[in-house]
Coordinates of C-alpha atoms in Angstrom, one line a residue:
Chain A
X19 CA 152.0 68.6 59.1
X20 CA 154.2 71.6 60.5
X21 CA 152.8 74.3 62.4
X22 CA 156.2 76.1 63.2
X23 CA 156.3 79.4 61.9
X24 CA 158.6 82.4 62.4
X25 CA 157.5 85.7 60.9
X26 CA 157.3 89.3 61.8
X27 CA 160.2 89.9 63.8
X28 CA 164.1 89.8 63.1
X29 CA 165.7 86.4 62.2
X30 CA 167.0 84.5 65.5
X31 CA 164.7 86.8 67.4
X32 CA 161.4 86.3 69.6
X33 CA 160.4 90.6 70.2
X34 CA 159.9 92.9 67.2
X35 CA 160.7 95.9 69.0
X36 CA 161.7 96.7 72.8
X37 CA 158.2 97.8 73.1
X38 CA 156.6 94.7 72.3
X39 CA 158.9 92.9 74.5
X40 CA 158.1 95.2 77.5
X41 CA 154.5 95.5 77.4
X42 CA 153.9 91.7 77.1
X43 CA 156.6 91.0 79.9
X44 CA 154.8 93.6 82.6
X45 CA 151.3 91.7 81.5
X46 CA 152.6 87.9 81.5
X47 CA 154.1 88.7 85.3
X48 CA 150.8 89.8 87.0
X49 CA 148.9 87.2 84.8
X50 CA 151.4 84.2 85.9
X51 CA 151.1 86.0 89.6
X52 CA 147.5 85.6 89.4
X53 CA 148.0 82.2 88.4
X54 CA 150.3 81.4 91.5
X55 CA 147.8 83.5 93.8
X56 CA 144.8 81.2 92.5
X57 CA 146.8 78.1 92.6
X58 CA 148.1 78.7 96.2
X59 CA 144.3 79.8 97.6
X60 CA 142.9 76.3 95.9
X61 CA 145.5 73.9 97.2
X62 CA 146.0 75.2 100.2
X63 CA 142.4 76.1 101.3
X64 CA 142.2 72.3 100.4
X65 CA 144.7 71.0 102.7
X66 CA 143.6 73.8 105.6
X67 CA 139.7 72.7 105.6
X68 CA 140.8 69.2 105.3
X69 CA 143.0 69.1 108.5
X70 CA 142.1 72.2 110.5
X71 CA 138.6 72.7 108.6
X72 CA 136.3 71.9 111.9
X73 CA 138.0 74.5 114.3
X74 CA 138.3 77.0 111.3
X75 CA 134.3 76.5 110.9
X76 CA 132.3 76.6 113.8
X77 CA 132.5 79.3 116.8
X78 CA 131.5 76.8 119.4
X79 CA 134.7 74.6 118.1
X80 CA 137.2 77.4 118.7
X81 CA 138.2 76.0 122.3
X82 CA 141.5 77.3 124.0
X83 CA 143.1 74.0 123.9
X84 CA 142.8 72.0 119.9
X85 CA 142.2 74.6 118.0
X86 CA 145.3 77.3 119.2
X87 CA 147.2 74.2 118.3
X88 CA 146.0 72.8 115.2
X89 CA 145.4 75.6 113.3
X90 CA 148.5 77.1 113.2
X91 CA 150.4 74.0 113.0
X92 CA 148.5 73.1 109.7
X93 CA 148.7 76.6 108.4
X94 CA 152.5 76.9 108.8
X95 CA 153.0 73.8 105.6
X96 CA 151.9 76.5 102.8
X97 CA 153.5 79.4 104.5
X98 CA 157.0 77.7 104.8
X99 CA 156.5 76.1 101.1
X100 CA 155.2 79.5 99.7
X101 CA 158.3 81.5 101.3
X102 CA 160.9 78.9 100.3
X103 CA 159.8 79.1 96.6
X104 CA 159.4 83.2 96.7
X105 CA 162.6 83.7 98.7
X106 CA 164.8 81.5 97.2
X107 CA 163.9 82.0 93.7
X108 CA 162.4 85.6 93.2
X109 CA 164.0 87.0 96.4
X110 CA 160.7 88.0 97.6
X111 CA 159.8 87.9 101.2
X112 CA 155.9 87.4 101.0
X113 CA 155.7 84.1 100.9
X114 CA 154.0 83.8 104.2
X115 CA 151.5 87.0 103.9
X116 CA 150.4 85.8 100.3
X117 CA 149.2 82.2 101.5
X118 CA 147.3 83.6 103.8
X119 CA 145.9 86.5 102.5
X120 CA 144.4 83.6 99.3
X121 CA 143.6 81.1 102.2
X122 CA 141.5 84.2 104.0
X123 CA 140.0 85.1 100.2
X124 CA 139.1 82.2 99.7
X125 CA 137.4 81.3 103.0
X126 CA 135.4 85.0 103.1
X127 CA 133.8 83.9 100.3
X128 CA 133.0 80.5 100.8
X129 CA 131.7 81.5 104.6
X130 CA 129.3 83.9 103.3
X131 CA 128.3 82.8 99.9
X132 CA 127.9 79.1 101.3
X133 CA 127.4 78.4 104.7
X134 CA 125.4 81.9 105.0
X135 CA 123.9 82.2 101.7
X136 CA 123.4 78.1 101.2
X137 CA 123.0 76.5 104.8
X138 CA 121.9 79.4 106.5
X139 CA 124.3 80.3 109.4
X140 CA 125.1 83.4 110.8
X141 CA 128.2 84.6 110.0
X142 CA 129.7 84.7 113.7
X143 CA 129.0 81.1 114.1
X144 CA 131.4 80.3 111.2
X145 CA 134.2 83.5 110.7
X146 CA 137.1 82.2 109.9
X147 CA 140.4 82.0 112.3
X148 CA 142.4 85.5 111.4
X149 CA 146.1 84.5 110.1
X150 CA 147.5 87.3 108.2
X151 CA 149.2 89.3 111.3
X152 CA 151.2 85.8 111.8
X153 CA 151.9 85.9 107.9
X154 CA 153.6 89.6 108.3
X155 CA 155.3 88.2 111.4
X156 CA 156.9 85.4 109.4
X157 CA 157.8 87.1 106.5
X158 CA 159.5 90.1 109.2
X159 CA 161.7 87.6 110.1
X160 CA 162.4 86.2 106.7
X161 CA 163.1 89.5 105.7
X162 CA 165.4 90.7 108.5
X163 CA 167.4 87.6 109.0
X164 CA 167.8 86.6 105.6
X165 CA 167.7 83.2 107.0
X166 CA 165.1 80.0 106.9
X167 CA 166.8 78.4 109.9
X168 CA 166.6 82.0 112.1
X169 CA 163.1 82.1 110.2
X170 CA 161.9 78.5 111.7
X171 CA 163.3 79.1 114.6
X172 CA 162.2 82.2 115.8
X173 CA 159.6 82.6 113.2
X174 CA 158.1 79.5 114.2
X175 CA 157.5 80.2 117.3
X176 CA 156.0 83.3 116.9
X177 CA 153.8 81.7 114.5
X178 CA 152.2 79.8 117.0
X179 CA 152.4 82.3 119.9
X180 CA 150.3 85.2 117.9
X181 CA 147.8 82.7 116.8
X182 CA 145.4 83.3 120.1
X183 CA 146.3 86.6 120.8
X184 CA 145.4 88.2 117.1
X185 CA 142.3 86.1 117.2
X186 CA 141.4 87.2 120.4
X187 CA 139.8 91.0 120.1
X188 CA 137.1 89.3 117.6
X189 CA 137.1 86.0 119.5
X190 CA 136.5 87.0 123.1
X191 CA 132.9 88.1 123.1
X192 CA 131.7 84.7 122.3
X193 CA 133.8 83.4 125.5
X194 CA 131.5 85.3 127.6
X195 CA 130.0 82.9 129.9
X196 CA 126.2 82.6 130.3
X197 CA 123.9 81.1 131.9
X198 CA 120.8 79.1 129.9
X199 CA 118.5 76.4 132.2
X200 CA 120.6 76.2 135.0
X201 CA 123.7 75.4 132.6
X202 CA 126.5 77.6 132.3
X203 CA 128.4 77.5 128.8
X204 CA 129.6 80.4 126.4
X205 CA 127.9 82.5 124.1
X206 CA 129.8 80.1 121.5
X207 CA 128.5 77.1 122.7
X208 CA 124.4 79.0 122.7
X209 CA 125.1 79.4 118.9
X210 CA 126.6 76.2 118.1
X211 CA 123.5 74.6 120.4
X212 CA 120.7 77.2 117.9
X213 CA 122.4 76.5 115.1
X214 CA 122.0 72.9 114.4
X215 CA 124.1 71.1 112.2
X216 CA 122.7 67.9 111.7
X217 CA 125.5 65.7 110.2
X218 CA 128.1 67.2 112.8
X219 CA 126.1 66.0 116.6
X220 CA 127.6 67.7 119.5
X221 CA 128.8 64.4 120.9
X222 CA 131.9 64.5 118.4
X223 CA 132.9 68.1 119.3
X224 CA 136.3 67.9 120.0
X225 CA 137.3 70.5 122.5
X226 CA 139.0 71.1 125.9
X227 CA 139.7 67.1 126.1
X228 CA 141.1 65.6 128.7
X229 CA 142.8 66.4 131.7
X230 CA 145.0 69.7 130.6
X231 CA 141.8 71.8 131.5
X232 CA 143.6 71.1 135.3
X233 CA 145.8 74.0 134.1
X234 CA 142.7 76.3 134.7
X235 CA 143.6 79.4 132.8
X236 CA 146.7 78.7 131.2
X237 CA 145.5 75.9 128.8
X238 CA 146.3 78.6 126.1
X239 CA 149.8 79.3 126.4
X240 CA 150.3 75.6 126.8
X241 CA 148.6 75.0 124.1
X242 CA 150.3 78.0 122.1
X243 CA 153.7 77.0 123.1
X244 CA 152.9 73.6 121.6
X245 CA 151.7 75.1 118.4
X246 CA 155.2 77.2 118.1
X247 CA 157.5 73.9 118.8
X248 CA 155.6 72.1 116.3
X249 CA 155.4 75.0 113.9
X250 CA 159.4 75.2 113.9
X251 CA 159.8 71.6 113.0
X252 CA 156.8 72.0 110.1
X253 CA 159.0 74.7 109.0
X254 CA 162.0 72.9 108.7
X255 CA 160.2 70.1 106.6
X256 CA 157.7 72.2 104.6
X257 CA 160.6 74.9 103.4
X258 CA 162.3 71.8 101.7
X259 CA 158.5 70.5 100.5
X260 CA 158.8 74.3 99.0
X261 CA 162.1 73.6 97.4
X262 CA 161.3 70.5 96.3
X263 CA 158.4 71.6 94.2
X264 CA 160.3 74.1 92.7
X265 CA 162.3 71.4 91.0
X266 CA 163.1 72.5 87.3
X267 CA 164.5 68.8 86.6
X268 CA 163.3 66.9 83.8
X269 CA 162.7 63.4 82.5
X270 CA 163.5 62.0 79.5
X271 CA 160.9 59.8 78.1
X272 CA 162.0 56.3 78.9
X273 CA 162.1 57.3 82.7
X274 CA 158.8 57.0 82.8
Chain B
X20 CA 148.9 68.9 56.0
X21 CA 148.3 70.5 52.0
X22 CA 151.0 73.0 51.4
X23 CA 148.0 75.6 50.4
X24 CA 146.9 75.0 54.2
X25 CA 150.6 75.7 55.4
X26 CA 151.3 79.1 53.8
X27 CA 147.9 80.2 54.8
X28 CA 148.6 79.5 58.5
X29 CA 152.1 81.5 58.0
X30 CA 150.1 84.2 56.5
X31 CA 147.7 84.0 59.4
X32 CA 151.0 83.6 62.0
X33 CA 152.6 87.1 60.5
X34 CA 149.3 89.1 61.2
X35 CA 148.7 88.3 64.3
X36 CA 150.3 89.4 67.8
X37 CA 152.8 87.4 69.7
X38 CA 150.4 88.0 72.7
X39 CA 146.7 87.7 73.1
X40 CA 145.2 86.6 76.4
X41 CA 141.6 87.4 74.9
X42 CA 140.9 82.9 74.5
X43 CA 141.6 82.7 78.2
X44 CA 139.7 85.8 79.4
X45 CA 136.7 84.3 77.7
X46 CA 136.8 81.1 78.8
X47 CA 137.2 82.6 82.2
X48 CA 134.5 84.9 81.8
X49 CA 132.2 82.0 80.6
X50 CA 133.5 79.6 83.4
X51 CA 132.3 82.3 85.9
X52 CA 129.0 83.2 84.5
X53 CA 128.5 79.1 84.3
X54 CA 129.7 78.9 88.1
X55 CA 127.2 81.4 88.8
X56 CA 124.5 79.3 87.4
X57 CA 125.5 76.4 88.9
X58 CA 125.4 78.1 92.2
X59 CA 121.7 79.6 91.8
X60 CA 121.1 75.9 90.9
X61 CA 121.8 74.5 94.3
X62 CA 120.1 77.3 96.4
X63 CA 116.5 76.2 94.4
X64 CA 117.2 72.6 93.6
X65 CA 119.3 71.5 96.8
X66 CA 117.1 72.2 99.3
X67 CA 113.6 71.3 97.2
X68 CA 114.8 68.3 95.6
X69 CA 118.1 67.7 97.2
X70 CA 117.8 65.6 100.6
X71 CA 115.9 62.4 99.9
X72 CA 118.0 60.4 97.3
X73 CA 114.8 58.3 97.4
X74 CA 112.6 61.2 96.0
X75 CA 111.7 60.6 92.5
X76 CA 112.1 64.4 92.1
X77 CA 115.6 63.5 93.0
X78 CA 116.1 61.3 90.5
X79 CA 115.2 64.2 88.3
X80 CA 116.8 67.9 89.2
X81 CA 120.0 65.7 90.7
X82 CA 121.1 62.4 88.9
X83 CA 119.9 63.6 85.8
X84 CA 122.6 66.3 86.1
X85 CA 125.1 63.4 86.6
X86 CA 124.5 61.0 83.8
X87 CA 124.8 64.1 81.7
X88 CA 127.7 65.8 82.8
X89 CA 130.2 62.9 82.9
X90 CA 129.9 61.7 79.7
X91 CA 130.7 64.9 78.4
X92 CA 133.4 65.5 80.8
X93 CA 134.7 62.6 78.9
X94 CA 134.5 63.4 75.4
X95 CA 135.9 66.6 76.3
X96 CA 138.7 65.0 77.9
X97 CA 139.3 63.0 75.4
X98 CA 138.3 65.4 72.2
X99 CA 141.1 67.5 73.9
X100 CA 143.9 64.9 73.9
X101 CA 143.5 63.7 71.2
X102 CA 142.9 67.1 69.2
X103 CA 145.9 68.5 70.4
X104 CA 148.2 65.3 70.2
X105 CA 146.6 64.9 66.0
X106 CA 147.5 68.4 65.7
X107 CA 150.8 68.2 66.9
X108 CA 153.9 69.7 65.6
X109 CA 155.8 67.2 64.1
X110 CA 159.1 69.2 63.6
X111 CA 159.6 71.1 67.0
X112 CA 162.8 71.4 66.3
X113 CA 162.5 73.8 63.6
X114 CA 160.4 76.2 66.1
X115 CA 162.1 79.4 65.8
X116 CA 162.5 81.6 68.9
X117 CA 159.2 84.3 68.5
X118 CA 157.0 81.4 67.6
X119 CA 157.9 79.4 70.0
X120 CA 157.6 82.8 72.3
X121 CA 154.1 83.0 71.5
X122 CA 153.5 79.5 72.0
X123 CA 154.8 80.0 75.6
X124 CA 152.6 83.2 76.1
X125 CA 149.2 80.7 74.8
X126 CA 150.2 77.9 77.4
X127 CA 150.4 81.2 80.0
X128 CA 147.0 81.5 79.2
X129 CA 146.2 77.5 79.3
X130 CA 147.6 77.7 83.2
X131 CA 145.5 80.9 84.1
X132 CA 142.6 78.9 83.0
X133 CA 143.6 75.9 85.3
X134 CA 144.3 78.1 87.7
X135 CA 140.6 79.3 87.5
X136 CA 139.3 76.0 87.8
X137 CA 141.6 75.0 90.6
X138 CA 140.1 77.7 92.4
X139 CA 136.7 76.7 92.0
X140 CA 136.9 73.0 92.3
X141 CA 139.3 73.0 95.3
X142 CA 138.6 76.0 97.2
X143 CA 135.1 77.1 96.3
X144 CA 132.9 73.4 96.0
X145 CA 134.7 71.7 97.9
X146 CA 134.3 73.7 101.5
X147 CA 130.9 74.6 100.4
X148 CA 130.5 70.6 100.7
X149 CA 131.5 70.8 104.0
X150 CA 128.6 73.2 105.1
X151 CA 126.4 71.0 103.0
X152 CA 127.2 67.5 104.6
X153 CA 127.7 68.9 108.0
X154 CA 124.1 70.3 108.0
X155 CA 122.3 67.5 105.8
X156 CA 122.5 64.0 106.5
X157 CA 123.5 62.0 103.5
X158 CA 121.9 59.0 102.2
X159 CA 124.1 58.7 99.0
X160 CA 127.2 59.0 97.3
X161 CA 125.7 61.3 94.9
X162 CA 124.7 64.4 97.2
X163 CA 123.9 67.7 95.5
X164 CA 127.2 69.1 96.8
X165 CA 128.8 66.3 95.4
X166 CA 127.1 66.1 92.0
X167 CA 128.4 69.6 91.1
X168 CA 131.7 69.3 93.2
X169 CA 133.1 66.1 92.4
X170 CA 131.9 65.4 89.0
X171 CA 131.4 68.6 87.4
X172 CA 134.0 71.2 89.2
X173 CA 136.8 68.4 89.8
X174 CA 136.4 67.0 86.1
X175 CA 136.5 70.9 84.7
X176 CA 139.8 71.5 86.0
X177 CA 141.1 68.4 85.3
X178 CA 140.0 68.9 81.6
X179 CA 141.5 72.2 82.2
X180 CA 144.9 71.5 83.3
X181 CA 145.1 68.4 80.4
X182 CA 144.1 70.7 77.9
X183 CA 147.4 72.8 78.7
X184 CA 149.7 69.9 79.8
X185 CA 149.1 68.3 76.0
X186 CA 149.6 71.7 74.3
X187 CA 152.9 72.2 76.2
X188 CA 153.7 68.6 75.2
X189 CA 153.0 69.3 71.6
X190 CA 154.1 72.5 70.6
X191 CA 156.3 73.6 73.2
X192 CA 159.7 72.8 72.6
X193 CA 161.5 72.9 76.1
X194 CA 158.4 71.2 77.5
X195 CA 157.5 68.7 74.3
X196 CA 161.6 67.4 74.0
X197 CA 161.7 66.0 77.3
X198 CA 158.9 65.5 80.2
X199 CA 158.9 68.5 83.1
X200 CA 158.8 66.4 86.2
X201 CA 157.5 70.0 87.5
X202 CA 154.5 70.3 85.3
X203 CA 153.9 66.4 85.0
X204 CA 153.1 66.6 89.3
X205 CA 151.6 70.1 88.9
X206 CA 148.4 68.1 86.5
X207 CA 148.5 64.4 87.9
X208 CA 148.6 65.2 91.1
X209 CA 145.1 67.4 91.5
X210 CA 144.1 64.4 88.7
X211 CA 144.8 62.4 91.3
X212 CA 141.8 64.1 93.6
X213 CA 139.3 62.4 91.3
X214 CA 140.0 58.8 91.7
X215 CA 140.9 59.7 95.7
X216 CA 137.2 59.7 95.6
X217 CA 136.7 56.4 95.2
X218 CA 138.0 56.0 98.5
X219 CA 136.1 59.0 100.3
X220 CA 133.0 57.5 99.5
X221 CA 133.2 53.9 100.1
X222 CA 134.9 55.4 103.4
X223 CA 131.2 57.1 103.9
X224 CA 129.3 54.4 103.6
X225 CA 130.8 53.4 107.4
X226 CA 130.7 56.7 108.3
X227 CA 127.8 58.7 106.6
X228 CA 125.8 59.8 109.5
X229 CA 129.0 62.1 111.5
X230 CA 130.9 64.6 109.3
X231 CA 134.0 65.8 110.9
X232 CA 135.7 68.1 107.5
X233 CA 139.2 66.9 109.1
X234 CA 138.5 63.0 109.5
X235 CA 141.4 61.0 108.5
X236 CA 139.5 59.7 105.5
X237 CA 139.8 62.9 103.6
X238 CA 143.3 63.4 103.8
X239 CA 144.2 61.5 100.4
X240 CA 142.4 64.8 99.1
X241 CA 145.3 67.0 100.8
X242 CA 148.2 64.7 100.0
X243 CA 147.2 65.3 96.2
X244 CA 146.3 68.9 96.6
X245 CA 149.6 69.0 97.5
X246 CA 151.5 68.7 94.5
X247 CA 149.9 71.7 93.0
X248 CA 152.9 73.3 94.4
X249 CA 154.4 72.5 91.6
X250 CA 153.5 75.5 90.1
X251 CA 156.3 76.6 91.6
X252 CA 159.0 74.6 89.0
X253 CA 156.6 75.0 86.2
X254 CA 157.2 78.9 86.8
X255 CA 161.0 78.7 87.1
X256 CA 161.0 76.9 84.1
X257 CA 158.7 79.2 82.0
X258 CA 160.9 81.8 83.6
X259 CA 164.5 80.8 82.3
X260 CA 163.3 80.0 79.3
X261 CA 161.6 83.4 78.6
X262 CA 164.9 84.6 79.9
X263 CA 166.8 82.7 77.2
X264 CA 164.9 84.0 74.5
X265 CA 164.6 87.5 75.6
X266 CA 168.8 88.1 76.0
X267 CA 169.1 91.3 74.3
X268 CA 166.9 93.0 76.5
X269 CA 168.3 92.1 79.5
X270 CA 169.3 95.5 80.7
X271 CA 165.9 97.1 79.9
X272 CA 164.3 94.7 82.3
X273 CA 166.9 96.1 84.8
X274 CA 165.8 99.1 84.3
X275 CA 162.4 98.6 85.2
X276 CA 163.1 97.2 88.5

């Protein structure tokens, strides 16, 4: 059977009148923008939870050493990939500030409809790492320089820098030290020790390891500065990951 | 196909506007208001019947939920398939530019649906599992979380994004004449989440009493969600085509911008 039909507009033509044309173009771009928004806050809140997900959780896991420097790290893959796709093809410099304004949507609601409203935690035990100030940053410098390689570079850099600092007016109450039996910890660590999470034991917390906690009070820029050199080269590889998926190549049948 | 059937699906074809999102909306709207119910659900039934898989009362308000949700996942899957392949157009050559317009406008609406469920199954279930697993010890595979995260939430966008990868392979021409390498990664990849969880949980059955969310066994989860990117080509490609077919107004699109 056929199902091809062509009626109600002019021979050789898809639009019946400008109008038509118009009104269904404006509504098929913020649908198909929804669609990337939706897609983007799935895949990568996926990939975020999956390989930052324990820092990004708990309060008592937000240490100044692993998490400054795998969080950022792991966020910068979408943010490159998202800006590479928007810049390139739509000329659009928020990449960066989208994927982590869907990531933060995402994770709002999952922290409070789930881990509060399911499992019972309070809220500042599990808030989520703030990103969006280093999404703004990155797309800045996208924006300015025009360029991915001034963009990784510099941008890259910053990304990991800012990471600590714009989490720190929320984050440093719950580094306030106290004093419970005798022990001294922070207030994070007195929630994570109320709030018991059986499956996760405190023995495979994975905090302030090893011996850089020798560098006293500069473990964070250390670990910062990491997080920026490794953020430049994620960059590099995630703005062709970006391309890459933006592939309009296709295959004929017998290829695969 | 009887030719009475063909001119009343051309009569039907020149009433009716090249654009109406109103299918996907609904199915949407009913996803959500399912979603919600699923989620009151768990808050009863996870914590009264949901942490002994030994508990007969387990058995009931937890596994029963599985053996019924998977077979139907599967006819769905493959009533969908195999609808939209029978139903196929067999001369997509002859498409003419508004119908196949409108045809591009419906799969629009197939990928905000996928999109939907991509949301829900990757983002929404699946770090709600975390909170679940990392509070509850597991003595299963088939966890509460699990039962409505992998099977049901996983298997609903998968159905979803089929349901729009067949109709673009069936009725649209740019995407039914060859294969979009684009759209072919942007559905078998998150497809590929579901049988990744074949190695998640014979992973857990080492590991089931420590949950770290970020152990290396769960990164074949990320690898697929990867290729969702791919959105990203299926746009560009919806994009120049629409672009094709819309020449003459070229200059009133400039005008808007």
């Amino acid at each position: 059977m056929s199902i091809s039909t062509e009626t109600g507009a002019p021979a050789g033509k898809a639009w019946k009148s400008k109008e038509e044309f118009l009104g269904c173009v404006i509504l098929t771009d913020w649908i198909l923008l929804v669609v990337l928004f939706a897609v983007l806050l799935g895949s990568f809140h996926i990939h975020y939870m999956l390989l930052a997900g324990d820092w990004d959780f708990w309060i008592d896991f937000k240490d100044r050493r692993m998490w400054p420097t795998v969080a950022p790290i792991v966020a910068m893959c979408f943010a490159a990939a998202a800006q590479s796709f928007l810049w390139t093809k739509l000329r659009l410099p928020i990449g960066a500030t989208t994927v982590t304004l869907a990531l933060l949507i995402g994770e709002w609601i999952n922290r409070y409809d789930n881990f509060w409203g399911w499992t019972f935690f309070p809220i500042n035990l599990v808030t989520p790492s703030a990103l969006i100030p280093m999404g703004f940053w990155l797309d800045i410098v996208l924006l300015l320089s025009g360029s991915w390689l001034i963009t990784a570079l510099i941008g890259g850099l910053g990304w990991g820098l800012l990471f600590y600092p714009i989490n720190w007016p929320w984050l440093a109450q719950f580094h306030q030290a106290a004093e419970v039996d005798g022990v001294l910890l922070t207030l994070a660590d007195l929630i994570g020790f109320n709030s018991v999470r059986t499956g996760t034991p405190e023995y495979i917390r994975m905090i302030e390891r090893g011996t850089l906690r020798t560098f006293g009070k500069d473990v964070v820029p250390v670990a910062a500065f990491f997080a920026g050199f490794i953020s430049m080269l994620v960059y590099f590889l995630w703005w062709k990951i970006g391309a890459w998926f933006s592939t309009t190549r296709y295959l004929e049948s017998d290829e695969i | 196909m009887s030719v009475t059937t063909e001119k009343a699906a051309r009569a039907a074809a020149e009433t009716e506007t090249i654009v109406n999102y109103w299918p996907a909306y609904w199915t949407m709207i009913a996803l959500f208001v399912f979603y919600v119910c699923v989620r009151i659900y768990e808050q009863y039934f996870g914590w009264y019947a949901g942490l002994d898989s030994f508990d007969p009362l387990f058995q009931k308000y937890w596994l029963s939920i599985m053996w019924i949700e998977l077979p139907l996942e599967f006819i769905a899957f493959c009533g969908i398939g195999g609808y939209m392949w029978k139903t196929r157009d067999r001369n997509i050559d002859r498409v003419g530019p508004r119908e196949e317009m409108r045809r591009i406008l419906v799969l629009i609406g197939w990928l905000a649906i996928y999109a939907f469920t991509v949301y829900w199954g990757a983002s929404y279930f699946t770090e709600q599992d975390g909170t679940w697993h990392q509070t509850v010890i597991r003595d299963t595979d088939f966890t509460p979380s699990h039962i409505l995260e992998f099977y049901l939430s996983y298997p609903i966008y998968i159905i979803a994004g089929w349901g729009g990868f067949m109709y673009a392979r069936t009725r649209v021409p740019m995407f039914a004449k060859r294969i979009s390498l684009a759209y072919l990664m942007f559905w078998a990849g998150p497809f590929m989440i579901f049988p990744n969880i074949g190695l998640n949980e014979w992973g857990h059955t080492f590991w089931f009493m420590e949950e770290l969310f970020t152990a290396p066994l769960h990164w074949g989860f990320v690898f697929f969600g990867w290729f969702a990117l791919a959105v990203f080509g299926v746009a560009i490609q919806i994009f120049d085509r629409v672009i094709e077919l819309s020449k003459e107004y070229e200059k009133d699109v400039s005008a808007l911008v």
